[in-house]
Coordinates of C-alpha atoms and ligand atoms in Angstrom, one line a residue:
M189 CA 15.0 -15.4 1.0
Q190 CA 11.2 -15.9 1.2
V191 CA 8.7 -14.2 -1.1
Y192 CA 5.3 -13.4 0.4
R193 CA 2.6 -12.0 -2.2
L194 CA 0.3 -9.9 -0.4
P195 CA -3.0 -9.0 -2.7
A196 CA -3.7 -5.1 -2.1
L197 CA -6.3 -2.8 -3.7
S198 CA -8.3 -4.2 -6.7
D199 CA -5.2 -5.9 -8.4
N200 CA -2.0 -5.3 -7.0
Y201 CA 0.5 -7.8 -5.2
I202 CA 2.8 -6.5 -2.7
F203 CA 5.9 -8.4 -2.3
L204 CA 7.4 -9.1 1.4
L205 CA 10.8 -10.4 1.2
H206 CA 11.8 -12.0 4.3
D207 CA 15.2 -13.0 5.7
P208 CA 14.4 -16.2 8.3
L209 CA 18.2 -16.0 9.4
Q210 CA 18.1 -13.0 10.6
N211 CA 14.4 -12.1 10.7
L212 CA 14.5 -9.1 8.6
A213 CA 11.8 -7.9 5.9
A214 CA 11.9 -5.9 3.0
V215 CA 8.9 -5.0 1.2
V216 CA 8.3 -4.3 -2.4
D217 CA 5.7 -1.4 -3.8
P218 CA 3.8 -1.3 -0.7
A219 CA 0.4 -0.4 -2.0
D220 CA -1.0 -0.1 1.2
A221 CA 0.4 -0.4 4.8
V222 CA -2.0 -2.7 6.2
P223 CA -1.3 -6.1 4.6
V224 CA 2.4 -5.5 5.0
L225 CA 2.1 -5.0 8.8
H226 CA -0.2 -8.0 9.5
C227 CA 2.3 -9.8 7.6
L228 CA 5.2 -8.4 9.8
K229 CA 3.2 -9.2 12.6
T230 CA 2.8 -12.7 11.8
L231 CA 6.5 -13.6 11.1
G232 CA 7.4 -11.4 14.2
A233 CA 10.0 -9.5 11.4
E234 CA 11.4 -6.3 11.6
L235 CA 11.0 -4.1 8.5
V236 CA 14.5 -2.8 7.2
A237 CA 13.7 -1.5 3.6
I238 CA 11.0 -0.5 1.5
L239 CA 11.7 -1.2 -2.2
N240 CA 9.9 1.2 -4.9
T241 CA 10.0 0.6 -8.3
H242 CA 8.2 4.1 -9.5
H243 CA 6.3 6.7 -8.0
H244 CA 2.5 5.7 -8.7
A245 CA 0.0 5.7 -5.8
D246 CA -0.7 1.8 -6.1
H247 CA 3.2 1.1 -5.3
V248 CA 3.7 3.9 -2.7
G249 CA 0.6 4.3 -1.0
G250 CA 1.9 2.3 2.3
N251 CA 5.3 4.1 2.5
T252 CA 4.4 6.7 5.2
R253 CA 2.6 4.5 7.3
L254 CA 5.1 1.8 7.5
L255 CA 7.8 4.4 8.0
Q256 CA 6.0 5.7 11.4
Q257 CA 5.9 2.0 12.4
F258 CA 9.4 1.4 11.2
P259 CA 11.6 4.6 11.2
E260 CA 14.8 2.9 10.3
A261 CA 13.4 1.2 7.4
V262 CA 15.4 2.7 4.4
V263 CA 13.3 4.0 1.4
C264 CA 14.8 3.1 -2.0
G265 CA 13.5 4.0 -5.6
G266 CA 14.9 5.6 -9.1
A267 CA 17.3 8.4 -8.9
E268 CA 14.7 10.3 -11.5
D269 CA 11.5 9.9 -9.0
R270 CA 13.4 12.7 -6.5
D271 CA 10.6 14.2 -4.9
R272 CA 7.9 11.9 -6.0
I273 CA 8.3 8.7 -3.4
P274 CA 7.1 9.6 -0.1
G275 CA 10.2 9.1 2.5
Q276 CA 12.6 8.3 -0.4
Q277 CA 16.2 8.4 0.9
V278 CA 18.0 6.0 -1.4
F279 CA 18.3 7.0 -5.3
L280 CA 19.1 4.4 -7.6
R281 CA 20.8 4.4 -10.8
D282 CA 21.2 1.5 -13.2
G283 CA 23.9 -1.0 -12.0
D284 CA 23.5 -0.1 -8.3
R285 CA 23.0 -2.8 -5.9
V286 CA 20.9 -3.1 -2.9
S287 CA 21.6 -5.1 -0.1
F288 CA 18.9 -7.0 2.1
G289 CA 20.0 -9.5 4.8
D290 CA 22.8 -11.8 2.8
R291 CA 21.1 -10.9 -0.5
D292 CA 22.3 -8.2 -3.0
A293 CA 19.7 -7.1 -5.7
E294 CA 21.0 -5.6 -9.2
V295 CA 19.1 -2.4 -10.2
L296 CA 17.9 -2.2 -13.6
F297 CA 16.9 1.1 -14.9
V298 CA 13.7 0.5 -17.2
P299 CA 12.2 4.0 -18.3
G300 CA 8.8 3.5 -20.2
H301 CA 5.7 3.4 -17.9
T302 CA 7.3 6.3 -16.1
R303 CA 10.7 8.1 -16.7
A304 CA 11.9 7.0 -13.5
H305 CA 11.0 3.4 -13.4
I306 CA 13.3 0.7 -11.9
A307 CA 13.5 -3.0 -11.3
Y308 CA 15.1 -5.0 -8.7
Y309 CA 16.6 -8.2 -9.8
F310 CA 17.9 -11.2 -7.0
A311 CA 20.4 -13.1 -9.0
P312 CA 20.5 -16.6 -7.8
V313 CA 22.8 -17.8 -5.1
T314 CA 23.1 -21.4 -5.8
P315 CA 22.9 -23.4 -8.9
N316 CA 19.8 -25.0 -8.6
E317 CA 18.0 -21.7 -7.5
A318 CA 16.0 -19.3 -9.7
G319 CA 16.5 -15.6 -9.8
Q320 CA 13.8 -13.2 -8.7
L321 CA 12.9 -10.3 -10.5
F322 CA 10.7 -7.6 -9.2
C323 CA 9.4 -5.5 -12.1
G324 CA 6.5 -3.3 -11.2
D325 CA 4.7 -2.1 -14.1
T326 CA 7.0 -2.5 -16.5
L327 CA 6.8 -6.1 -17.7
F328 CA 3.6 -8.0 -16.8
S329 CA 2.6 -11.5 -17.0
G330 CA 1.4 -11.9 -20.8
G331 CA 1.8 -7.9 -21.1
C332 CA 3.5 -4.8 -20.4
G333 CA 2.9 -1.2 -18.8
R334 CA 1.3 1.6 -20.5
L335 CA 3.6 4.3 -21.7
F336 CA 2.7 7.2 -19.1
E337 CA 6.0 9.0 -19.5
G338 CA 8.2 7.1 -22.0
T339 CA 8.7 6.0 -25.7
P340 CA 8.3 2.8 -27.5
T341 CA 12.0 3.2 -28.1
Q342 CA 12.6 3.4 -24.1
M343 CA 10.2 0.6 -23.6
V344 CA 11.8 -1.5 -25.8
Q345 CA 15.4 -1.0 -24.4
S346 CA 13.9 -1.5 -20.9
L347 CA 12.2 -4.7 -21.7
S348 CA 15.4 -6.2 -23.6
K349 CA 17.5 -5.7 -20.3
L350 CA 14.4 -8.0 -18.7
R351 CA 14.7 -10.2 -21.8
A352 CA 18.1 -10.9 -21.1
L353 CA 17.7 -12.4 -17.7
P354 CA 17.6 -16.4 -17.6
D355 CA 14.5 -18.4 -18.5
N356 CA 14.1 -19.8 -15.1
T357 CA 13.7 -16.2 -13.6
C358 CA 10.4 -15.5 -11.2
V359 CA 8.9 -12.6 -12.6
W360 CA 6.9 -10.7 -9.8
C361 CA 5.0 -8.1 -11.4
A362 CA 2.7 -5.7 -9.4
H363 CA -0.8 -6.5 -10.9
E364 CA -3.0 -9.7 -11.5
Y365 CA -3.3 -8.7 -15.3
T366 CA -2.4 -12.0 -16.8
L367 CA -5.9 -13.3 -18.2
K368 CA -7.0 -9.9 -20.0
N369 CA -3.3 -9.7 -21.4
L370 CA -3.4 -13.3 -22.5
E371 CA -6.9 -12.5 -24.0
F372 CA -5.3 -9.6 -25.8
A373 CA -2.1 -11.5 -26.7
L374 CA -4.2 -14.2 -28.4
T375 CA -6.2 -11.6 -30.9
V376 CA -2.6 -10.8 -32.6
D377 CA -1.0 -14.0 -32.0
R378 CA -3.7 -16.7 -32.4
A379 CA -1.6 -19.5 -34.1
N380 CA 0.6 -19.5 -31.1
A381 CA 0.2 -23.0 -29.4
A382 CA 2.4 -22.3 -26.4
L383 CA 0.2 -19.0 -26.1
Q384 CA -2.9 -21.2 -26.5
Q385 CA -2.2 -23.7 -23.8
R386 CA -0.9 -20.8 -21.1
F387 CA -4.5 -19.0 -22.0
A388 CA -5.9 -22.3 -21.1
E389 CA -4.3 -22.7 -17.9
V390 CA -4.4 -19.1 -16.7
K391 CA -8.3 -19.3 -17.2
A392 CA -8.4 -22.5 -15.0
S393 CA -6.5 -20.7 -12.3
R394 CA -8.3 -17.4 -12.5
S395 CA -11.8 -19.6 -12.3
R396 CA -10.3 -20.8 -9.3
N397 CA -9.3 -17.6 -7.7
E398 CA -5.7 -18.6 -7.7
A399 CA -2.8 -16.0 -8.5
T400 CA -0.7 -16.2 -11.8
I401 CA 2.4 -14.4 -10.1
P402 CA 5.0 -15.3 -10.3
S403 CA 5.3 -15.7 -13.8
N404 CA 8.2 -17.6 -15.8
L405 CA 10.5 -15.6 -17.7
G406 CA 11.0 -18.6 -20.1
V407 CA 7.2 -18.8 -20.7
E408 CA 6.9 -14.9 -21.3
K409 CA 9.7 -15.0 -23.8
H410 CA 7.5 -17.4 -25.8
T411 CA 3.9 -16.1 -25.4
N412 CA 4.3 -12.5 -24.4
P413 CA 4.0 -10.3 -27.5
F414 CA 5.7 -7.5 -25.6
L415 CA 8.6 -9.5 -25.5
R416 CA 8.5 -10.7 -29.3
W417 CA 8.9 -7.1 -31.3
D418 CA 11.6 -8.9 -33.2
N419 CA 9.6 -12.0 -34.1
V420 CA 8.8 -12.3 -37.8
E421 CA 5.3 -13.9 -37.3
I422 CA 4.4 -11.0 -35.0
Q423 CA 6.0 -8.4 -37.1
A424 CA 3.6 -9.7 -40.3
I425 CA 1.0 -9.8 -38.1
V426 CA 1.0 -5.9 -37.4
Q427 CA 2.6 -5.2 -41.0
S428 CA 5.7 -3.6 -39.8
G429 CA 9.1 -4.7 -40.4
N430 CA 10.8 -2.8 -37.5
G431 CA 10.9 -4.0 -34.1
I432 CA 10.4 -0.4 -32.3
Q433 CA 7.6 -0.1 -34.5
T434 CA 5.9 -3.3 -33.9
F435 CA 6.3 -2.9 -30.3
A436 CA 4.4 0.7 -30.6
R437 CA 1.7 -1.0 -32.8
L438 CA 1.1 -3.7 -30.3
R439 CA 1.2 -1.0 -27.1
G440 CA -1.4 1.2 -29.6
M441 CA -3.8 -2.1 -30.1
K442 CA -3.6 -2.9 -26.5
D443 CA -4.6 0.7 -25.4
Q444 CA -7.6 0.3 -27.4
F445 CA -8.5 -3.2 -26.5
Ligands
LIG191 ZN1 2.1 2.2 -12.4
LIG192 FE1 0.6 0.0 -10.6

C-alpha cells in the first residue's frame, strides 16, 4: 500500500492510499476533491473508499464531488457521526475492520476533538514494515486536537489507545501544525533534549517548505507533551500529580498559546 500526501486548504493533508496490484485507491479525509481527482487521474486508479475520521468540513469537504465521479465509492465514518458526514454509508465502531485491497484497517474510537472521532490503523503485514495510523485531528505531530466535543478524560483515553501502538508506527495526522506545536511544547518541557533536537530539525524542514508528516510514534512518545500526562517532570511543571488534570492544564495552556 502506497500513501500519497496531498496538501489542501491552508494546512490540511489528504492521504490517498493506493493498492498498485489492483489499482484501487482509498482516500482519508478529503478536505477538497480537486487534488484527489488529480492524483487518481495520474495513477489511473479507481476510488473505492472514502475514510473519514470526523465530520469537520476540512475533512469531508470533498466527499460529495468525489461521489459524483466515483458513485461506487463507500463512505466510512464513525457510528456516532450519523447525519454529519456527507454520503456516509458505513458506521464504524471501536474494533471494527475496514478492508482495502489486500489490507485491513482496525478502527479505533478516539473521541475528544469531536464526540464521534475515529482513527484507522493499518497494522504491518510483514515484520520489516511499519504500521500506518490515520488519526485525523486527535493526535498531531507534537500536539493534539482541541477539545470541541469531548472531555480531557475522554481525550486521555483516546490518546492512550494511540500511544499503545508500536514505536515505529507512521503517524499520518491531518494538519501541518508541527512547528507551532513544538514551539508550545518547548515552553513547558524546556529541558527535554530530544524535544530541543526535534524542534531544530522541524524548523529546518519547514524553512525548506518540507512536510513534517508522517511523524514517528516513538518520537511522539518522547517529545509530545500531550502523550506525557503521566510523566512526573511534566506533572511537576504544571503542578499536578494527576494525569487527567495534567493533560487538561496542558490543553488549556495550548488553547491560550
Ligand atoms: Zn477537526
Ligand atoms: Fe481539521
